[in-house]
Coordinates of C-alpha atoms and ligand atoms in Angstrom, one line a residue:
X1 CA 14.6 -2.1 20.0
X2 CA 12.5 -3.7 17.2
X3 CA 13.6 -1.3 14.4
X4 CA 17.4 -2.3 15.6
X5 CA 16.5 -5.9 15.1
X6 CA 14.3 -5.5 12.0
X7 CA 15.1 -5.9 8.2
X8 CA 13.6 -4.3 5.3
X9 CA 13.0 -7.7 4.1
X10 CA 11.4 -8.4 6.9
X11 CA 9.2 -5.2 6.7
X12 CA 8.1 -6.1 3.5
X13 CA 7.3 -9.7 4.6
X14 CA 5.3 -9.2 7.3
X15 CA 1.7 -10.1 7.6
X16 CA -1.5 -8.5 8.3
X17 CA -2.9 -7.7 11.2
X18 CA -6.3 -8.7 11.0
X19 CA -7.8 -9.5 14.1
X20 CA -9.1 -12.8 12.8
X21 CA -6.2 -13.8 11.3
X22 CA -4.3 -13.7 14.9
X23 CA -7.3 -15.2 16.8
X24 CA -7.0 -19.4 16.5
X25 CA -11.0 -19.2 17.4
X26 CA -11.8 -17.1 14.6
X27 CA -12.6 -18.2 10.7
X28 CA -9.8 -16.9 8.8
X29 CA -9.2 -17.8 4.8
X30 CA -5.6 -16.6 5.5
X31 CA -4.8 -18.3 8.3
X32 CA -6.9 -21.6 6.8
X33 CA -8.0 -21.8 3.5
X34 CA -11.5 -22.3 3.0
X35 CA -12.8 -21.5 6.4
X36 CA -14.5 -18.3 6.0
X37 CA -13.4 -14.6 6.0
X38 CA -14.9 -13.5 10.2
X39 CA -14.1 -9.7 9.2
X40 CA -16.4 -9.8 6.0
X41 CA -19.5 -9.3 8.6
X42 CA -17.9 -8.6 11.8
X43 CA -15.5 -6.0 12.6
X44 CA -13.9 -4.5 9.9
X45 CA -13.4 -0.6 10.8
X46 CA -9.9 -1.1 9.8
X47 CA -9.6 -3.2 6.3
X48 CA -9.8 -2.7 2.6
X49 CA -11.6 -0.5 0.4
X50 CA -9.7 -1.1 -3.1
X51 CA -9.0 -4.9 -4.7
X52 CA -10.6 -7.0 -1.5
X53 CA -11.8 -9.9 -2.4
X54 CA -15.0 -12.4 -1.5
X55 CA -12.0 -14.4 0.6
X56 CA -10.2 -11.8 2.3
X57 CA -10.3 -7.7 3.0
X58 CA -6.9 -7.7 4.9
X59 CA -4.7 -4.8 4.8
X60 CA -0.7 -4.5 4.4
X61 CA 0.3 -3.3 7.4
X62 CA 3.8 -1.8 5.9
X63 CA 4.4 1.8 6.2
X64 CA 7.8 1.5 4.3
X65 CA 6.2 -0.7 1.4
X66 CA 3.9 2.4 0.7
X67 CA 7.0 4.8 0.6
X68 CA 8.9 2.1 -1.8
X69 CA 6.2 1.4 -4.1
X70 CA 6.1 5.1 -5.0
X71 CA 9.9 5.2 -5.5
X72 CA 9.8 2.4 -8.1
X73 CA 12.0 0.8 -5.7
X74 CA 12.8 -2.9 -7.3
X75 CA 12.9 -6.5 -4.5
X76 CA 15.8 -8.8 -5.9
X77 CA 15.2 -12.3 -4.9
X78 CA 17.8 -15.2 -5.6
X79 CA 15.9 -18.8 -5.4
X80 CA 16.8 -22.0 -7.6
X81 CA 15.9 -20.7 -10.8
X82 CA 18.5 -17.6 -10.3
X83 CA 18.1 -13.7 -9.3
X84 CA 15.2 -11.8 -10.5
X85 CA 13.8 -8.9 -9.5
X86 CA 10.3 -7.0 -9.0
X87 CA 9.2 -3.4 -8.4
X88 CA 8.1 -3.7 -5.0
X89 CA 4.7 -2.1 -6.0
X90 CA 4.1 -5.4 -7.9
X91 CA 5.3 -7.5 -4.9
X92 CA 2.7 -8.6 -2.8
X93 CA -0.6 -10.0 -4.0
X94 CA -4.6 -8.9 -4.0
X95 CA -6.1 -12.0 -2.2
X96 CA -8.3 -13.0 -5.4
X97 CA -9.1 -16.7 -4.8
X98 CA -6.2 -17.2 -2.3
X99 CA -5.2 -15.0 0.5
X100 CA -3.2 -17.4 2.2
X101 CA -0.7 -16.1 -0.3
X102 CA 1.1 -12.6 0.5
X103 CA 3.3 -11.9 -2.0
X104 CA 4.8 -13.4 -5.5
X105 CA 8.0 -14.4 -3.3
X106 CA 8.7 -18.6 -5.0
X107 CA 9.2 -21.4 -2.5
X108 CA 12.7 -21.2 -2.0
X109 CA 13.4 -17.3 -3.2
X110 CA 15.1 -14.9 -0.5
X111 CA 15.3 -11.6 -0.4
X112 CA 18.6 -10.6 -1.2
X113 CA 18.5 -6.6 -1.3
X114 CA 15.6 -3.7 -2.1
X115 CA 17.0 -1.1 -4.5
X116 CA 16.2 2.7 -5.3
X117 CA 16.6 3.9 -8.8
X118 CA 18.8 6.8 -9.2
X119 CA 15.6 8.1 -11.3
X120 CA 13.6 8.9 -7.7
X121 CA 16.4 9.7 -6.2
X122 CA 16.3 13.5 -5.8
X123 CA 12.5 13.8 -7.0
X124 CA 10.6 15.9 -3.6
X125 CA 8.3 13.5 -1.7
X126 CA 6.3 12.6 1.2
X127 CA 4.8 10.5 3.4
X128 CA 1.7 11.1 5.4
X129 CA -0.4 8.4 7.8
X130 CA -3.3 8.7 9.7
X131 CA -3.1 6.3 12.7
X132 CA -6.3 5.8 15.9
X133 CA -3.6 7.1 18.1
X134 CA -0.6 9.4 19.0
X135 CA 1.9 6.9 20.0
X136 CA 2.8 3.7 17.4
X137 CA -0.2 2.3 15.3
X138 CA -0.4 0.9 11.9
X139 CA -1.8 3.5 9.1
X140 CA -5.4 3.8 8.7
X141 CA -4.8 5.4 5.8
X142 CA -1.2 6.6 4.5
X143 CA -0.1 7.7 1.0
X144 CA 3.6 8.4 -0.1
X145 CA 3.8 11.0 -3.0
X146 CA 6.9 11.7 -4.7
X147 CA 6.1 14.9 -7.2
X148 CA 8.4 16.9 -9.9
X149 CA 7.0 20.0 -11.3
X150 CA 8.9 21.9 -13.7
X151 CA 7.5 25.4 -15.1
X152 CA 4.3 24.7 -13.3
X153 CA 3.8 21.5 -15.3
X154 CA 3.9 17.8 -13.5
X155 CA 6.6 16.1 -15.0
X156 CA 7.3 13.1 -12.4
X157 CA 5.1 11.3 -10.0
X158 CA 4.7 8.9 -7.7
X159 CA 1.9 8.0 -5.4
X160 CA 0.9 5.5 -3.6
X161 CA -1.1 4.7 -0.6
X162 CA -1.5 2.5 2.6
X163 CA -3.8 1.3 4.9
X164 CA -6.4 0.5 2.1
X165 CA -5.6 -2.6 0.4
X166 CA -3.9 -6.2 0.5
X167 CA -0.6 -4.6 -0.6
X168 CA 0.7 -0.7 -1.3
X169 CA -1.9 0.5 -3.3
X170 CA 0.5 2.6 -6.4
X171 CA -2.4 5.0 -7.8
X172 CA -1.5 4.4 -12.1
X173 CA -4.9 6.9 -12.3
X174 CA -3.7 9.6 -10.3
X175 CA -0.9 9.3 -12.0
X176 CA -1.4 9.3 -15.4
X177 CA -3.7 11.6 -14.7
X178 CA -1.3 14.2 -13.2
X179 CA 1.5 13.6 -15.9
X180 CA 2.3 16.5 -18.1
X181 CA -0.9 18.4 -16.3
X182 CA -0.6 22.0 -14.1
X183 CA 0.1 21.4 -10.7
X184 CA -2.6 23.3 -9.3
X185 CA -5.6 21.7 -6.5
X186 CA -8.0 21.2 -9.4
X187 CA -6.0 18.8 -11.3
X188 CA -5.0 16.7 -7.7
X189 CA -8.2 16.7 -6.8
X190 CA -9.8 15.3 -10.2
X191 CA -6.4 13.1 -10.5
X192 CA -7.3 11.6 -6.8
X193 CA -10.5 11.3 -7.5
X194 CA -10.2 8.9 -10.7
X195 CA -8.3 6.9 -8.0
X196 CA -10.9 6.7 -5.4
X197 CA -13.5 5.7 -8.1
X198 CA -12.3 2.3 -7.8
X199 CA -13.0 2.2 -4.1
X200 CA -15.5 -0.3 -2.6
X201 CA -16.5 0.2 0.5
X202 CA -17.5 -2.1 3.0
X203 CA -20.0 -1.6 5.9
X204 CA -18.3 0.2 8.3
X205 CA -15.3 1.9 6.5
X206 CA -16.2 4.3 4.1
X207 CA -14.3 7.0 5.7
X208 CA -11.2 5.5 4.8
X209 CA -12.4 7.0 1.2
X210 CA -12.4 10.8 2.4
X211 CA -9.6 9.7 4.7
X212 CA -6.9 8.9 1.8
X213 CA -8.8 11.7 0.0
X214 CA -7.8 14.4 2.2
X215 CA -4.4 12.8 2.8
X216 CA -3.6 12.7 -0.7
X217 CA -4.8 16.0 -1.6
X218 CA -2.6 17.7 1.6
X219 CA 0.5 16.4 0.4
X220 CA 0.3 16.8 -3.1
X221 CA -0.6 20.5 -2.0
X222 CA 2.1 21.1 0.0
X223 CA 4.9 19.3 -2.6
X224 CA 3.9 21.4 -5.5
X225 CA 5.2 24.7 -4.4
X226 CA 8.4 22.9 -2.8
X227 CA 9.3 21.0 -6.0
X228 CA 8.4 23.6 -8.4
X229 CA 11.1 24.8 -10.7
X230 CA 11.2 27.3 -13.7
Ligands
SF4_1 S1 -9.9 -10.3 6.2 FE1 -8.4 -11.9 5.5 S2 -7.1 -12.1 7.2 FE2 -8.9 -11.1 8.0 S3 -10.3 -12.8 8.6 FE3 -10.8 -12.3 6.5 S4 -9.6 -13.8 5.4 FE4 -8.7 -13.7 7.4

């Protein structure tokens, strides 16, 4: 019933679910700038590890977004100033100094449609989460991977991940990293790694590291053979 009624907008709109952002009782710099961030030292199992911030370490919550940013997919918004689009992977914001702000969206912009290039079009990709439970959950970790390999060499790709930081998380290391290299588990694994690097940690979510690791890795595994063409 709520996929009927949802939009892809909407999907992209949608804001974290901190725990302390949805609690009234709790400090929240999202919710009320300048009041404190409660999940810096309490509970926070489930937020950021890459570009958090001293204000906020909220997570997008968007499985879709992940999958879009890796597509190149483009958001056109129509506001006063005219029509103007963005890849969707450039979007939504880290929380830097202000994490009351989401996205790039302008006071008065709409969405107005979410494109796919013809480029990604019929590239081989994935999507993999890793959720607390069997039924519905939001992404722990998640990473979308779009791969081409022609004559054993990477000549296309696309990877990013979810679950890890204030908006899809498009891996430009990985990436450059696996473009024009063998698709073989050594390069994906060095090219992931260079990725990870940037990781940092808080308290009680380092597995989230290994996590998208291991995610990563799987699918790029499993893509290579599937996309590989001579
Ligand atoms: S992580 Fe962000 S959303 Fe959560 S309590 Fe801190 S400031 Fe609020």
């Amino acid at each position: 019933q709520l996929r009927n009624a949802a939009t892809t907008g909407g999907n992209l709109l949608q804001r974290t679910r901190c725990p302390y952002f949805q609690d009234l009782d709790k400090p929240c710099n999202k919710r009320e700038p300048g009041s404190g961030c409660g999940a810096r030292d309490g509970v926070h199992r489930d937020h950021a590890v890459l570009g958090h911030s001293a204000q906020c370490i909220a997570t997008h919550p968007s499985d879709m977004a992940v999958a879009l940013a890796a597509l190149d997919a483009q958001v056109e918004l129509y506001g006063p100033e005219g029509t103007r689009r963005l890849p969707v992977a450039d979007f939504h914001r880290l929380p830097g100094e202000h994490p009351e702000r989401d996205t790039w969206i302008r006071p008065g912009e709409l969405i107005t449609a979410v494109l796919l290039p013809a480029a990604t079009a019929g590239v081989p990709s994935a999507y993999r989460k890793a959720r607390d439970r069997a039924s519905y959950a939001f992404a722990l970790a998640s990473v979308a991977v779009a791969l081409r390999v022609t004559d054993g060499i990477v000549d296309q790709v696309g990877v990013a991940f979810g679950g890890l930081a204030h908006r899809p998380w498009r891996a430009r290391h990985t990436e450059l990293a696996l473009l024009g290299a063998p698709a073989a588990p050594d390069a994906f694994e060095g090219a992931v790694a260079l990725e990870l690097a940037h990781a940092e940690p808080l308290r009680d979510n380092a597995y989230k590291v290994s996590l998208a690791r291991n995610l990563a890795l799987d699918v790029l595994n499993r893509l290579a053979p599937a996309t590989a063409t001579a």
